[in-house]
Amino acid sequence: AQINSSKELAAGLLGSEDVFGTNLSLNSNLEINIPQNVGSDFVRINGSISNGANGPRGVIKLGPGFAELGQSGTGNTYTGLTEVKGGRLRLASGGGFTLIAGDIELSGGATLQDANGGGNAIANTSVIRFIAEAFYNPGGGSDTIGGFEGLAPAAQNAQAGGGTGTISFGINNPE
């Protein structure tokens, strides 16, 4: 399944056609491609994302643009890999809901940002793997994650930090 966006939104306003509020059951990986790096060009998914009948599937964020995973009263339960291969993926649960339950791979100068002031939008067992230069920002809340891994030498410029949040580790298995 694919979501492609090339719409530029004036003043960062999101129209109802740019918000996916329906629940998604993944029978294949979900690719979200935002091909422009315009601050106001983004897509928000507010519905719950779960595994489909074909087992665990993941979410792949492509392109230099901006995507956001939100929630509509429940967290996401898909357990496949979340890959952020460019641009920014922001997690905006607003209520402490888990938005990423599986592991995460960051590459291509991508940013993963936890925008929830309460933290914990990433499961406590999820490992964030830096495949190449990338950035993880815990935002304003605290988050417990499974750990960090990096594939040297490509990940030597990977960074974690920013905001006022703190990062705690459930496990720590750096390579």
GROMACS .gro file of N, CA and C in nm:
model
  525
    1ALA      N    1   0.085  -0.118   0.000
    1ALA     CA    2   0.000   0.000   0.000
    1ALA      C    3   0.089   0.124   0.000
    2GLN      N    4   0.041   0.230  -0.063
    2GLN     CA    5   0.120   0.352  -0.072
    2GLN      C    6   0.035   0.473  -0.045
    3ILE      N    7   0.096   0.573   0.020
    3ILE     CA    8   0.038   0.706   0.034
    3ILE      C    9   0.140   0.801  -0.025
    4ASN      N   10   0.102   0.876  -0.127
    4ASN     CA   11   0.191   0.972  -0.189
    4ASN      C   12   0.132   1.111  -0.172
    5SER      N   13   0.217   1.207  -0.138
    5SER     CA   14   0.170   1.344  -0.122
    5SER      C   15   0.262   1.437  -0.198
    6SER      N   16   0.204   1.526  -0.275
    6SER     CA   17   0.282   1.629  -0.341
    6SER      C   18   0.211   1.763  -0.329
    7LYS      N   19   0.119   1.773  -0.235
    7LYS     CA   20   0.041   1.895  -0.218
    7LYS      C   21   0.112   1.989  -0.122
    8GLU      N   22   0.124   2.114  -0.160
    8GLU     CA   23   0.181   2.215  -0.073
    8GLU      C   24   0.067   2.285  -0.001
    9LEU      N   25   0.074   2.286   0.130
    9LEU     CA   26  -0.033   2.343   0.210
    9LEU      C   27   0.005   2.482   0.258
   10ALA      N   28  -0.080   2.579   0.234
   10ALA     CA   29  -0.051   2.717   0.275
   10ALA      C   30  -0.046   2.728   0.426
   11ALA      N   31   0.055   2.793   0.476
   11ALA     CA   32   0.072   2.826   0.619
   11ALA      C   33   0.066   2.703   0.709
   12GLY      N   34   0.098   2.586   0.656
   12GLY     CA   35   0.104   2.466   0.738
   12GLY      C   36  -0.031   2.413   0.781
   13LEU      N   37  -0.139   2.461   0.720
   13LEU     CA   38  -0.272   2.415   0.759
   13LEU      C   39  -0.300   2.281   0.695
   14LEU      N   40  -0.359   2.195   0.768
   14LEU     CA   41  -0.390   2.062   0.721
   14LEU      C   42  -0.538   2.054   0.691
   15GLY      N   43  -0.572   2.020   0.568
   15GLY     CA   44  -0.711   2.003   0.531
   15GLY      C   45  -0.757   1.863   0.566
   16SER      N   46  -0.886   1.841   0.570
   16SER     CA   47  -0.938   1.709   0.607
   16SER      C   48  -0.895   1.603   0.507
   17GLU      N   49  -0.866   1.642   0.383
   17GLU     CA   50  -0.822   1.545   0.283
   17GLU      C   51  -0.677   1.503   0.304
   18ASP      N   52  -0.605   1.570   0.394
   18ASP     CA   53  -0.466   1.539   0.420
   18ASP      C   54  -0.448   1.458   0.548
   19VAL      N   55  -0.557   1.426   0.615
   19VAL     CA   56  -0.555   1.349   0.737
   19VAL      C   57  -0.624   1.215   0.710
   20PHE      N   58  -0.554   1.106   0.738
   20PHE     CA   59  -0.613   0.974   0.726
   20PHE      C   60  -0.661   0.935   0.865
   21GLY      N   61  -0.791   0.937   0.887
   21GLY     CA   62  -0.847   0.909   1.017
   21GLY      C   63  -0.902   0.769   1.029
   22THR      N   64  -0.887   0.691   0.924
   22THR     CA   65  -0.941   0.556   0.924
   22THR      C   66  -0.838   0.459   0.981
   23ASN      N   67  -0.883   0.348   1.036
   23ASN     CA   68  -0.792   0.246   1.085
   23ASN      C   69  -0.736   0.168   0.966
   24LEU      N   70  -0.606   0.134   0.974
   24LEU     CA   71  -0.539   0.063   0.866
   24LEU      C   72  -0.492  -0.073   0.916
   25SER      N   73  -0.523  -0.178   0.840
   25SER     CA   74  -0.475  -0.312   0.869
   25SER      C   75  -0.376  -0.346   0.759
   26LEU      N   76  -0.250  -0.371   0.796
   26LEU     CA   77  -0.143  -0.386   0.697
   26LEU      C   78  -0.129  -0.531   0.652
   27ASN      N   79  -0.163  -0.555   0.525
   27ASN     CA   80  -0.137  -0.683   0.462
   27ASN      C   81  -0.012  -0.677   0.376
   28SER      N   82   0.043  -0.558   0.360
   28SER     CA   83   0.173  -0.535   0.298
   28SER      C   84   0.232  -0.413   0.367
   29ASN      N   85   0.360  -0.387   0.344
   29ASN     CA   86   0.421  -0.269   0.404
   29ASN      C   87   0.351  -0.144   0.353
   30LEU      N   88   0.336  -0.046   0.441
   30LEU     CA   89   0.276   0.081   0.404
   30LEU      C   90   0.387   0.180   0.372
   31GLU      N   91   0.393   0.227   0.248
   31GLU     CA   92   0.492   0.327   0.208
   31GLU      C   93   0.427   0.465   0.208
   32ILE      N   94   0.490   0.558   0.278
   32ILE     CA   95   0.443   0.697   0.282
   32ILE      C   96   0.552   0.780   0.215
   33ASN      N   97   0.522   0.834   0.097
   33ASN     CA   98   0.621   0.909   0.020
   33ASN      C   99   0.579   1.055   0.014
   34ILE      N  100   0.661   1.141   0.074
   34ILE     CA  101   0.638   1.286   0.070
   34ILE      C  102   0.756   1.344  -0.008
   35PRO      N  103   0.740   1.367  -0.140
   35PRO     CA  104   0.855   1.399  -0.224
   35PRO      C  105   0.907   1.542  -0.214
   36GLN      N  106   0.842   1.629  -0.139
   36GLN     CA  107   0.889   1.767  -0.128
   36GLN      C  108   0.934   1.795   0.014
   37ASN      N  109   1.032   1.883   0.025
   37ASN     CA  110   1.077   1.924   0.157
   37ASN      C  111   1.029   2.067   0.180
   38VAL      N  112   0.899   2.084   0.181
   38VAL     CA  113   0.837   2.213   0.208
   38VAL      C  114   0.774   2.202   0.346
   39GLY      N  115   0.807   2.293   0.436
   39GLY     CA  116   0.763   2.284   0.575
   39GLY      C  117   0.614   2.260   0.591
   40SER      N  118   0.536   2.303   0.494
   40SER     CA  119   0.391   2.289   0.508
   40SER      C  120   0.336   2.170   0.430
   41ASP      N  121   0.422   2.088   0.375
   41ASP     CA  122   0.376   1.974   0.295
   41ASP      C  123   0.389   1.847   0.378
   42PHE      N  124   0.278   1.800   0.434
   42PHE     CA  125   0.286   1.678   0.512
   42PHE      C  126   0.153   1.605   0.516
   43VAL      N  127   0.160   1.481   0.564
   43VAL     CA  128   0.044   1.394   0.576
   43VAL      C  129   0.038   1.345   0.719
   44ARG      N  130  -0.081   1.339   0.776
   44ARG     CA  131  -0.100   1.289   0.912
   44ARG      C  132  -0.189   1.165   0.906
   45ILE      N  133  -0.148   1.060   0.977
   45ILE     CA  134  -0.230   0.939   0.990
   45ILE      C  135  -0.276   0.932   1.135
   46ASN      N  136  -0.407   0.947   1.157
   46ASN     CA  137  -0.462   0.945   1.292
   46ASN      C  138  -0.533   0.815   1.326
   47GLY      N  139  -0.553   0.729   1.229
   47GLY     CA  140  -0.617   0.601   1.258
   47GLY      C  141  -0.519   0.502   1.316
   48SER      N  142  -0.570   0.398   1.376
   48SER     CA  143  -0.486   0.293   1.432
   48SER      C  144  -0.429   0.206   1.320
   49ILE      N  145  -0.301   0.172   1.330
   49ILE     CA  146  -0.235   0.085   1.231
   49ILE      C  147  -0.207  -0.048   1.299
   50SER      N  148  -0.256  -0.156   1.238
   50SER     CA  149  -0.239  -0.289   1.297
   50SER      C  150  -0.187  -0.388   1.193
   51ASN      N  151  -0.139  -0.503   1.241
   51ASN     CA  152  -0.097  -0.611   1.152
   51ASN      C  153  -0.220  -0.668   1.082
   52GLY      N  154  -0.203  -0.707   0.957
   52GLY     CA  155  -0.312  -0.768   0.882
   52GLY      C  156  -0.303  -0.920   0.887
   53ALA      N  157  -0.377  -0.983   0.800
   53ALA     CA  158  -0.384  -1.129   0.796
   53ALA      C  159  -0.252  -1.193   0.753
   54ASN      N  160  -0.166  -1.118   0.684
   54ASN     CA  161  -0.041  -1.172   0.633
   54ASN      C  162   0.074  -1.160   0.732
   55GLY      N  163   0.045  -1.131   0.857
   55GLY     CA  164   0.150  -1.123   0.958
   55GLY      C  165   0.205  -0.983   0.974
   56PRO      N  166   0.312  -0.970   1.052
   56PRO     CA  167   0.367  -0.838   1.079
   56PRO      C  168   0.414  -0.767   0.952
   57ARG      N  169   0.372  -0.646   0.935
   57ARG     CA  170   0.415  -0.559   0.825
   57ARG      C  171   0.459  -0.428   0.886
   58GLY      N  172   0.528  -0.346   0.806
   58GLY     CA  173   0.584  -0.224   0.861
   58GLY      C  174   0.542  -0.100   0.785
   59VAL      N  175   0.598   0.011   0.829
   59VAL     CA  176   0.574   0.142   0.768
   59VAL      C  177   0.708   0.193   0.717
   60ILE      N  178   0.708   0.243   0.593
   60ILE     CA  179   0.829   0.297   0.531
   60ILE      C  180   0.802   0.442   0.494
   61LYS      N  181   0.874   0.534   0.554
   61LYS     CA  182   0.863   0.678   0.523
   61LYS      C  183   0.974   0.712   0.424
   62LEU      N  184   0.933   0.758   0.305
   62LEU     CA  185   1.025   0.793   0.197
   62LEU      C  186   1.015   0.941   0.165
   63GLY      N  187   1.117   0.996   0.101
   63GLY     CA  188   1.114   1.133   0.054
   63GLY      C  189   1.152   1.233   0.162
   64PRO      N  190   1.188   1.354   0.121
   64PRO     CA  191   1.236   1.456   0.214
   64PRO      C  192   1.126   1.528   0.291
   65GLY      N  193   1.001   1.503   0.261
   65GLY     CA  194   0.891   1.573   0.327
   65GLY      C  195   0.863   1.521   0.467
   66PHE      N  196   0.749   1.561   0.523
   66PHE     CA  197   0.714   1.543   0.663
   66PHE      C  198   0.587   1.460   0.676
   67ALA      N  199   0.593   1.356   0.760
   67ALA     CA  200   0.475   1.274   0.789
   67ALA      C  201   0.458   1.266   0.941
   68GLU      N  202   0.334   1.244   0.984
   68GLU     CA  203   0.307   1.237   1.126
   68GLU      C  204   0.215   1.119   1.154
   69LEU      N  205   0.252   1.040   1.255
   69LEU     CA  206   0.164   0.935   1.306
   69LEU      C  207   0.098   0.989   1.430
   70GLY      N  208  -0.034   0.993   1.430
   70GLY     CA  209  -0.111   1.037   1.545
   70GLY      C  210  -0.191   0.921   1.599
   71GLN      N  211  -0.297   0.949   1.668
   71GLN     CA  212  -0.384   0.843   1.719
   71GLN      C  213  -0.524   0.898   1.735
   72SER      N  214  -0.617   0.806   1.742
   72SER     CA  215  -0.757   0.846   1.759
   72SER      C  216  -0.818   0.770   1.876
   73GLY      N  217  -0.752   0.774   1.989
   73GLY     CA  218  -0.804   0.708   2.108
   73GLY      C  219  -0.743   0.573   2.137
   74THR      N  220  -0.667   0.518   2.041
   74THR     CA  221  -0.596   0.392   2.062
   74THR      C  222  -0.459   0.402   1.998
   75GLY      N  223  -0.367   0.323   2.044
   75GLY     CA  224  -0.233   0.322   1.985
   75GLY      C  225  -0.227   0.230   1.865
   76ASN      N  226  -0.111   0.227   1.802
   76ASN     CA  227  -0.086   0.137   1.690
   76ASN      C  228  -0.034   0.005   1.744
   77THR      N  229  -0.071  -0.104   1.677
   77THR     CA  230  -0.027  -0.236   1.722
   77THR      C  231   0.055  -0.311   1.617
   78TYR      N  232   0.083  -0.249   1.502
   78TYR     CA  233   0.164  -0.318   1.401
   78TYR      C  234   0.303  -0.340   1.460
   79THR      N  235   0.361  -0.456   1.433
   79THR     CA  236   0.489  -0.491   1.495
   79THR      C  237   0.602  -0.505   1.394
   80GLY      N  238   0.575  -0.476   1.267
   80GLY     CA  239   0.681  -0.480   1.167
   80GLY      C  240   0.777  -0.363   1.182
   81LEU      N  241   0.879  -0.363   1.101
   81LEU     CA  242   0.983  -0.261   1.103
   81LEU      C  243   0.930  -0.127   1.053
   82THR      N  244   0.964  -0.019   1.123
   82THR     CA  245   0.936   0.116   1.077
   82THR      C  246   1.067   0.171   1.022
   83GLU      N  247   1.068   0.205   0.892
   83GLU     CA  248   1.188   0.258   0.827
   83GLU      C  249   1.164   0.404   0.792
   84VAL      N  250   1.254   0.491   0.837
   84VAL     CA  251   1.247   0.633   0.802
   84VAL      C  252   1.370   0.659   0.716
   85LYS      N  253   1.348   0.672   0.584
   85LYS     CA  254   1.457   0.680   0.488
   85LYS      C  255   1.481   0.820   0.436
   86GLY      N  256   1.417   0.916   0.494
   86GLY     CA  257   1.436   1.055   0.454
   86GLY      C  258   1.331   1.142   0.517
   87GLY      N  259   1.359   1.271   0.525
   87GLY     CA  260   1.262   1.364   0.580
   87GLY      C  261   1.241   1.343   0.729
   88ARG      N  262   1.120   1.371   0.773
   88ARG     CA  263   1.090   1.363   0.917
   88ARG      C  264   0.961   1.285   0.939
   89LEU      N  265   0.966   1.198   1.040
   89LEU     CA  266   0.847   1.128   1.087
   89LEU      C  267   0.827   1.170   1.232
   90ARG      N  268   0.715   1.237   1.258
   90ARG     CA  269   0.685   1.284   1.393
   90ARG      C  270   0.579   1.195   1.455
   91LEU      N  271   0.598   1.163   1.583
   91LEU     CA  272   0.504   1.082   1.658
   91LEU      C  273   0.426   1.175   1.750
   92ALA      N  274   0.297   1.181   1.732
   92ALA     CA  275   0.214   1.276   1.807
   92ALA      C  276   0.097   1.203   1.871
   93SER      N  277   0.124   1.128   1.977
   93SER     CA  278   0.015   1.052   2.038
   93SER      C  279  -0.069   1.137   2.132
   94GLY      N  280  -0.008   1.234   2.197
   94GLY     CA  281  -0.083   1.324   2.283
   94GLY      C  282  -0.143   1.261   2.406
   95GLY      N  283  -0.139   1.131   2.419
   95GLY     CA  284  -0.198   1.068   2.535
   95GLY      C  285  -0.120   0.948   2.585
   96GLY      N  286   0.006   0.940   2.547
   96GLY     CA  287   0.088   0.829   2.592
   96GLY      C  288   0.062   0.698   2.521
   97PHE      N  289  -0.003   0.701   2.404
   97PHE     CA  290  -0.030   0.580   2.328
   97PHE      C  291   0.095   0.537   2.252
   98THR      N  292   0.119   0.406   2.241
   98THR     CA  293   0.229   0.356   2.160
   98THR      C  294   0.194   0.373   2.013
   99LEU      N  295   0.283   0.439   1.940
   99LEU     CA  296   0.261   0.458   1.797
   99LEU      C  297   0.353   0.368   1.714
  100ILE      N  298   0.468   0.330   1.770
  100ILE     CA  299   0.557   0.236   1.703
  100ILE      C  300   0.584   0.123   1.801
  101ALA      N  301   0.535   0.002   1.767
  101ALA     CA  302   0.550  -0.112   1.857
  101ALA      C  303   0.669  -0.200   1.820
  102GLY      N  304   0.722  -0.187   1.699
  102GLY     CA  305   0.834  -0.268   1.654
  102GLY      C  306   0.963  -0.188   1.649
  103ASP      N  307   1.065  -0.246   1.586
  103ASP     CA  308   1.194  -0.180   1.573
  103ASP      C  309   1.189  -0.072   1.466
  104ILE      N  310   1.291   0.015   1.470
  104ILE     CA  311   1.296   0.132   1.383
  104ILE      C  312   1.433   0.139   1.317
  105GLU      N  313   1.437   0.171   1.187
  105GLU     CA  314   1.563   0.196   1.117
  105GLU      C  315   1.560   0.337   1.061
  106LEU      N  316   1.667   0.413   1.086
  106LEU     CA  317   1.679   0.551   1.039
  106LEU      C  318   1.797   0.560   0.943
  107SER      N  319   1.777   0.628   0.829
  107SER     CA  320   1.885   0.647   0.732
  107SER      C  321   1.855   0.768   0.645
  108GLY      N  322   1.947   0.802   0.558
  108GLY     CA  323   1.925   0.908   0.460
  108GLY      C  324   1.906   1.046   0.518
  109GLY      N  325   1.969   1.073   0.634
  109GLY     CA  326   1.953   1.204   0.695
  109GLY      C  327   1.816   1.223   0.759
  110ALA      N  328   1.743   1.116   0.780
  110ALA     CA  329   1.606   1.122   0.834
  110ALA      C  330   1.604   1.163   0.980
  111THR      N  331   1.488   1.217   1.023
  111THR     CA  332   1.465   1.252   1.162
  111THR      C  333   1.341   1.180   1.213
  112LEU      N  334   1.353   1.117   1.329
  112LEU     CA  335   1.239   1.062   1.401
  112LEU      C  336   1.220   1.151   1.522
  113GLN      N  337   1.102   1.212   1.533
  113GLN     CA  338   1.076   1.307   1.640
  113GLN      C  339   0.955   1.262   1.721
  114ASP      N  340   0.975   1.250   1.852
  114ASP     CA  341   0.864   1.220   1.942
  114ASP      C  342   0.808   1.352   1.991
  115ALA      N  343   0.693   1.391   1.941
  115ALA     CA  344   0.636   1.522   1.973
  115ALA      C  345   0.545   1.518   2.094
  116ASN      N  346   0.528   1.401   2.154
  116ASN     CA  347   0.438   1.388   2.267
  116ASN      C  348   0.506   1.432   2.395
  117GLY      N  349   0.452   1.530   2.462
  117GLY     CA  350   0.509   1.579   2.586
  117GLY      C  351   0.514   1.473   2.695
  118GLY      N  352   0.429   1.372   2.685
  118GLY     CA  353   0.428   1.266   2.783
  118GLY      C  354   0.523   1.152   2.751
  119GLY      N  355   0.582   1.154   2.630
  119GLY     CA  356   0.674   1.049   2.590
  119GLY      C  357   0.604   0.916   2.567
  120ASN      N  358   0.685   0.812   2.558
  120ASN     CA  359   0.640   0.674   2.544
  120ASN      C  360   0.559   0.646   2.419
  121ALA      N  361   0.585   0.715   2.310
  121ALA     CA  362   0.519   0.684   2.184
  121ALA      C  363   0.586   0.566   2.114
  122ILE      N  364   0.705   0.528   2.161
  122ILE     CA  365   0.778   0.413   2.108
  122ILE      C  366   0.776   0.305   2.215
  123ALA      N  367   0.751   0.180   2.175
  123ALA     CA  368   0.745   0.070   2.271
  123ALA      C  369   0.877   0.055   2.346
  124ASN      N  370   0.868   0.011   2.470
  124ASN     CA  371   0.986  -0.005   2.555
  124ASN      C  372   1.084  -0.110   2.504
  125THR      N  373   1.039  -0.196   2.413
  125THR     CA  374   1.126  -0.301   2.359
  125THR      C  375   1.180  -0.266   2.220
  126SER      N  376   1.138  -0.154   2.163
  126SER     CA  377   1.181  -0.116   2.028
  126SER      C  378   1.326  -0.071   2.026
  127VAL      N  379   1.401  -0.122   1.928
  127VAL     CA  380   1.540  -0.082   1.908
  127VAL      C  381   1.544   0.017   1.793
  128ILE      N  382   1.612   0.129   1.814
  128ILE     CA  383   1.633   0.227   1.707
  128ILE      C  384   1.770   0.198   1.646
  129ARG      N  385   1.769   0.163   1.517
  129ARG     CA  386   1.889   0.125   1.444
  129ARG      C  387   1.926   0.236   1.348
  130PHE      N  388   2.046   0.292   1.364
  130PHE     CA  389   2.095   0.397   1.274
  130PHE      C  390   2.172   0.328   1.161
  131ILE      N  391   2.114   0.330   1.040
  131ILE     CA  392   2.176   0.266   0.925
  131ILE      C  393   2.276   0.362   0.859
  132ALA      N  394   2.247   0.489   0.866
  132ALA     CA  395   2.334   0.594   0.812
  132ALA      C  396   2.305   0.720   0.892
  133GLU      N  397   2.361   0.831   0.849
  133GLU     CA  398   2.340   0.956   0.919
  133GLU      C  399   2.191   0.981   0.939
  134ALA      N  400   2.151   1.001   1.063
  134ALA     CA  401   2.010   1.023   1.096
  134ALA      C  402   2.002   1.083   1.236
  135PHE      N  403   1.879   1.117   1.278
  135PHE     CA  404   1.861   1.188   1.404
  135PHE      C  405   1.737   1.139   1.475
  136TYR      N  406   1.748   1.115   1.605
  136TYR     CA  407   1.632   1.083   1.689
  136TYR      C  408   1.619   1.192   1.794
  137ASN      N  409   1.500   1.255   1.801
  137ASN     CA  410   1.472   1.361   1.897
  137ASN      C  411   1.358   1.314   1.986
  138PRO      N  412   1.382   1.297   2.118
  138PRO     CA  413   1.275   1.251   2.205
  138PRO      C  414   1.171   1.358   2.236
  139GLY      N  415   1.190   1.479   2.186
  139GLY     CA  416   1.093   1.586   2.207
  139GLY      C  417   1.092   1.634   2.350
  140GLY      N  418   0.974   1.668   2.401
  140GLY     CA  419   0.963   1.725   2.534
  140GLY      C  420   0.934   1.624   2.642
  141GLY      N  421   0.913   1.498   2.606
  141GLY     CA  422   0.880   1.397   2.707
  141GLY      C  423   0.993   1.298   2.723
  142SER      N  424   0.978   1.210   2.816
  142SER     CA  425   1.076   1.103   2.838
  142SER      C  426   1.025   0.977   2.772
  143ASP      N  427   1.118   0.897   2.719
  143ASP     CA  428   1.080   0.775   2.650
  143ASP      C  429   1.176   0.664   2.690
  144THR      N  430   1.122   0.547   2.714
  144THR     CA  431   1.203   0.428   2.735
  144THR      C  432   1.194   0.347   2.608
  145ILE      N  433   1.311   0.311   2.555
  145ILE     CA  434   1.317   0.231   2.433
  145ILE      C  435   1.405   0.109   2.459
  146GLY      N  436   1.403   0.015   2.367
  146GLY     CA  437   1.483  -0.106   2.383
  146GLY      C  438   1.632  -0.081   2.374
  147GLY      N  439   1.673   0.014   2.291
  147GLY     CA  440   1.815   0.044   2.278
  147GLY      C  441   1.846   0.110   2.146
  148PHE      N  442   1.973   0.141   2.128
  148PHE     CA  443   2.025   0.197   2.004
  148PHE      C  444   2.122   0.097   1.944
  149GLU      N  445   2.124   0.091   1.811
  149GLU     CA  446   2.225   0.016   1.739
  149GLU      C  447   2.270   0.103   1.623
  150GLY      N  448   2.397   0.089   1.585
  150GLY     CA  449   2.448   0.164   1.471
  150GLY      C  450   2.537   0.078   1.386
  151LEU      N  451   2.526   0.093   1.256
  151LEU     CA  452   2.609   0.017   1.164
  151LEU      C  453   2.723   0.108   1.117
  152ALA      N  454   2.840   0.090   1.175
  152ALA     CA  455   2.957   0.173   1.142
  152ALA      C  456   3.010   0.130   1.007
  153PRO      N  457   3.077   0.216   0.931
  153PRO     CA  458   3.101   0.356   0.963
  153PRO      C  459   2.988   0.448   0.918
  154ALA      N  460   2.888   0.392   0.851
  154ALA     CA  461   2.782   0.476   0.794
  154ALA      C  462   2.706   0.556   0.899
  155ALA      N  463   2.695   0.503   1.021
  155ALA     CA  464   2.614   0.568   1.124
  155ALA      C  465   2.697   0.656   1.217
  156GLN      N  466   2.822   0.682   1.183
  156GLN     CA  467   2.907   0.758   1.276
  156GLN      C  468   2.857   0.901   1.297
  157ASN      N  469   2.773   0.952   1.208
  157ASN     CA  470   2.718   1.087   1.225
  157ASN      C  471   2.574   1.084   1.276
  158ALA      N  472   2.528   0.969   1.324
  158ALA     CA  473   2.394   0.960   1.380
  158ALA      C  474   2.390   1.035   1.513
  159GLN      N  475   2.274   1.093   1.544
  159GLN     CA  476   2.260   1.172   1.666
  159GLN      C  477   2.129   1.140   1.736
  160ALA      N  478   2.132   1.151   1.868
  160ALA     CA  479   2.010   1.139   1.948
  160ALA      C  480   2.012   1.252   2.050
  161GLY      N  481   1.900   1.315   2.069
  161GLY     CA  482   1.891   1.423   2.167
  161GLY      C  483   1.804   1.534   2.114
  162GLY      N  484   1.811   1.647   2.180
  162GLY     CA  485   1.728   1.760   2.142
  162GLY      C  486   1.604   1.766   2.228
  163GLY      N  487   1.539   1.877   2.228
  163GLY     CA  488   1.421   1.893   2.313
  163GLY      C  489   1.461   1.888   2.459
  164THR      N  490   1.365   1.869   2.546
  164THR     CA  491   1.393   1.862   2.688
  164THR      C  492   1.371   1.723   2.744
  165GLY      N  493   1.340   1.628   2.657
  165GLY     CA  494   1.310   1.492   2.700
  165GLY      C  495   1.434   1.413   2.734
  166THR      N  496   1.414   1.300   2.798
  166THR     CA  497   1.523   1.208   2.830
  166THR      C  498   1.493   1.073   2.769
  167ILE      N  499   1.599   0.995   2.745
  167ILE     CA  500   1.587   0.863   2.685
  167ILE      C  501   1.637   0.762   2.787
  168SER      N  502   1.558   0.660   2.817
  168SER     CA  503   1.600   0.550   2.904
  168SER      C  504   1.597   0.423   2.820
  169PHE      N  505   1.673   0.323   2.863
  169PHE     CA  506   1.685   0.202   2.785
  169PHE      C  507   1.634   0.082   2.862
  170GLY      N  508   1.546   0.006   2.794
  170GLY     CA  509   1.501  -0.121   2.850
  170GLY      C  510   1.610  -0.226   2.831
  171ILE      N  511   1.675  -0.223   2.714
  171ILE     CA  512   1.792  -0.306   2.684
  171ILE      C  513   1.890  -0.217   2.612
  172ASN      N  514   2.014  -0.251   2.609
  172ASN     CA  515   2.113  -0.173   2.537
  172ASN      C  516   2.211  -0.268   2.473
  173ASN      N  517   2.207  -0.277   2.340
  173ASN     CA  518   2.289  -0.370   2.268
  173ASN      C  519   2.358  -0.301   2.152
  174PRO      N  520   2.443  -0.199   2.179
  174PRO     CA  521   2.506  -0.127   2.068
  174PRO      C  522   2.609  -0.215   1.998
  175GLU      N  523   2.624  -0.194   1.868
  175GLU     CA  524   2.723  -0.270   1.791
  175GLU      C  525   2.845  -0.184   1.768
   0.00000   0.00000   0.00000
